[in-house]
mmCIF file of C-alpha atoms in Angstrom:
data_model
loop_
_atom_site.group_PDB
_atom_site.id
_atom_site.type_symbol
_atom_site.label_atom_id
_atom_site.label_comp_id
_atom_site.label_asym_id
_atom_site.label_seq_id
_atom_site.Cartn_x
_atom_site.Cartn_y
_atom_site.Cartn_z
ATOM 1 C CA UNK A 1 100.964 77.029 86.254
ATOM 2 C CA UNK A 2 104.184 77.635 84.818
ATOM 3 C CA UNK A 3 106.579 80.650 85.091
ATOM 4 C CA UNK A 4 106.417 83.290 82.866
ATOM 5 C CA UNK A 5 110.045 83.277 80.859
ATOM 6 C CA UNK A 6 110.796 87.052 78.635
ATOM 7 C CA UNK A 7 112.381 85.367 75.955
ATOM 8 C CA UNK A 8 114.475 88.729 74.753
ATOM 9 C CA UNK A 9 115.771 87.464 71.425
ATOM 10 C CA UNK A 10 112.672 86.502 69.935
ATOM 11 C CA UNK A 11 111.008 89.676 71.804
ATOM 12 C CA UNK A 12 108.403 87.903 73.446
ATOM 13 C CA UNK A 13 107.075 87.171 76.896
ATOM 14 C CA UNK A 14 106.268 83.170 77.098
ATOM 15 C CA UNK A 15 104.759 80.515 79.245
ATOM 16 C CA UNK A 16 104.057 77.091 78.682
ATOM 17 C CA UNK A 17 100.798 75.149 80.007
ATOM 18 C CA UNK A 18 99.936 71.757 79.333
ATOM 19 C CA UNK A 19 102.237 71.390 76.647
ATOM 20 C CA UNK A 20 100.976 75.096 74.572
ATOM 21 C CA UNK A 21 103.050 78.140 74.409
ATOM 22 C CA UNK A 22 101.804 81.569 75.073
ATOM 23 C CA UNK A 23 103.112 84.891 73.829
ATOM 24 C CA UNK A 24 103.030 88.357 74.496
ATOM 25 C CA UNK A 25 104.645 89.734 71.507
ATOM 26 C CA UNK A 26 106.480 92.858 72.325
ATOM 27 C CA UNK A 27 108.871 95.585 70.222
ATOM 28 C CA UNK A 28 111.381 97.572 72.413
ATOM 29 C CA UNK A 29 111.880 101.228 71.506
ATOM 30 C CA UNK A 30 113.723 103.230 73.592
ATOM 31 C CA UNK A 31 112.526 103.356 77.016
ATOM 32 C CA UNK A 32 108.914 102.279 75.761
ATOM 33 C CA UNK A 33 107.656 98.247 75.247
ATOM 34 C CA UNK A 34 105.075 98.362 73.058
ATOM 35 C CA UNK A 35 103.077 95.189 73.312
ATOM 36 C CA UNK A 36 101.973 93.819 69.689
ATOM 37 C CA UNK A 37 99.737 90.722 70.235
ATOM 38 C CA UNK A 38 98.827 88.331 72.576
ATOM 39 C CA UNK A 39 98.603 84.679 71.545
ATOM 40 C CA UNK A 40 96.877 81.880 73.665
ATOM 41 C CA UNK A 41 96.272 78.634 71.809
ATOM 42 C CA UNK A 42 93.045 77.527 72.141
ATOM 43 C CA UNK A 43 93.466 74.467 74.009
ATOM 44 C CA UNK A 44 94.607 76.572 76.921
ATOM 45 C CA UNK A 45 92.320 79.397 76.820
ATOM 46 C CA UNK A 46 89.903 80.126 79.816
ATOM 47 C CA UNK A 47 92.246 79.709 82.383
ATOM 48 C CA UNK A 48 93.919 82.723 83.519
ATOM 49 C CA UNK A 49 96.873 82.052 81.301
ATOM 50 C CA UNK A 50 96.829 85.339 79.074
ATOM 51 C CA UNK A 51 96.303 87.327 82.017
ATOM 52 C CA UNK A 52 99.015 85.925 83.839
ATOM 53 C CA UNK A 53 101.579 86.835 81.266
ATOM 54 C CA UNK A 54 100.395 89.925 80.700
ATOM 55 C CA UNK A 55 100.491 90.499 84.138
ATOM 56 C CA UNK A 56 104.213 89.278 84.430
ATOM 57 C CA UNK A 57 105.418 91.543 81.316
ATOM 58 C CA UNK A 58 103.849 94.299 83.180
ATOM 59 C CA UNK A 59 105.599 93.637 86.372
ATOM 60 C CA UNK A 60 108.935 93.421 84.442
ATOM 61 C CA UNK A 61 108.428 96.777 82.349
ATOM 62 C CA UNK A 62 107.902 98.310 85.945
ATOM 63 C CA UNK A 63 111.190 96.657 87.265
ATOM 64 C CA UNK A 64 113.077 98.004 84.155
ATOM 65 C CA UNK A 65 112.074 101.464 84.417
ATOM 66 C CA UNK A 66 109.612 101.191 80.777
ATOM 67 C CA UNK A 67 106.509 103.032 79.634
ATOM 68 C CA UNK A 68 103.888 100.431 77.697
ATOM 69 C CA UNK A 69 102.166 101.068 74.962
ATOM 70 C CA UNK A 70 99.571 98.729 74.549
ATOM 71 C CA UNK A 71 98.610 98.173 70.662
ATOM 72 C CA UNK A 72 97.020 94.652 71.977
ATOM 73 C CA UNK A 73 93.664 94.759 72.465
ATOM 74 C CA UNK A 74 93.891 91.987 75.477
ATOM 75 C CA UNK A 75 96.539 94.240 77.272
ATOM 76 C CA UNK A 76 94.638 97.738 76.771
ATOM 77 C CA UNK A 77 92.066 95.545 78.306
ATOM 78 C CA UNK A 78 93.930 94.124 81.152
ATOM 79 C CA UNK A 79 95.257 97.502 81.599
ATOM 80 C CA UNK A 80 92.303 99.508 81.800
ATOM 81 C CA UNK A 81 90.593 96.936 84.100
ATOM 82 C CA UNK A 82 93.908 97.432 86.593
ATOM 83 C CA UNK A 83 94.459 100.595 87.682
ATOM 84 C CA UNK A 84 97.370 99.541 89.714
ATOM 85 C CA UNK A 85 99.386 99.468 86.385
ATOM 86 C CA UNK A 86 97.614 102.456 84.395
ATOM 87 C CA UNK A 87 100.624 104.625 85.845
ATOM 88 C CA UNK A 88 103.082 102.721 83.446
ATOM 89 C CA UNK A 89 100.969 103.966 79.945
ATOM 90 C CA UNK A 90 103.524 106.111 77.598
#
């Protein structure tokens, strides 16, 4: 599977599998990333994809010192089925 690229001008985390793009849409606010939506086309869903690059954003708010607010349903989810990240929730 591809890497997981944080494409900062369009504000979105993104990967690419098979030929599909996959976002985490996300909205910077201070010293918070609040996550928006997640968006896996259907041709690629199933396989770990969405979790992956939620995973990824996750690991890069922690690197850059950011709280998360998760207004996605998929990351709340991811979230509250990881505890290892729950520490980064604003």
């Amino acid at each position: 599977m591809n890497r997981v690229h944080d494409n900062r001008s369009e504000q979105e985390f993104e990967i690419t599998v098979d030929g599909h793009r996959a976002v985490a849409a996300y909205q910077l606010e201070g010293d918070t990333i609040v996550f928006t939506h997640t968006l896996v086309p259907a041709e690629i869903e199933g396989r770990g994809v969405a979790s992956k690059l939620i995973r990824s954003a996750l690991d890069s708010a922690r690197d850059h010192g950011l709280k998360v607010v998760p207004q996605c349903r998929f990351v709340r989810a991811y979230i509250d089925k990881h505890p290892e990240v729950q520490d980064l929730l604003a």
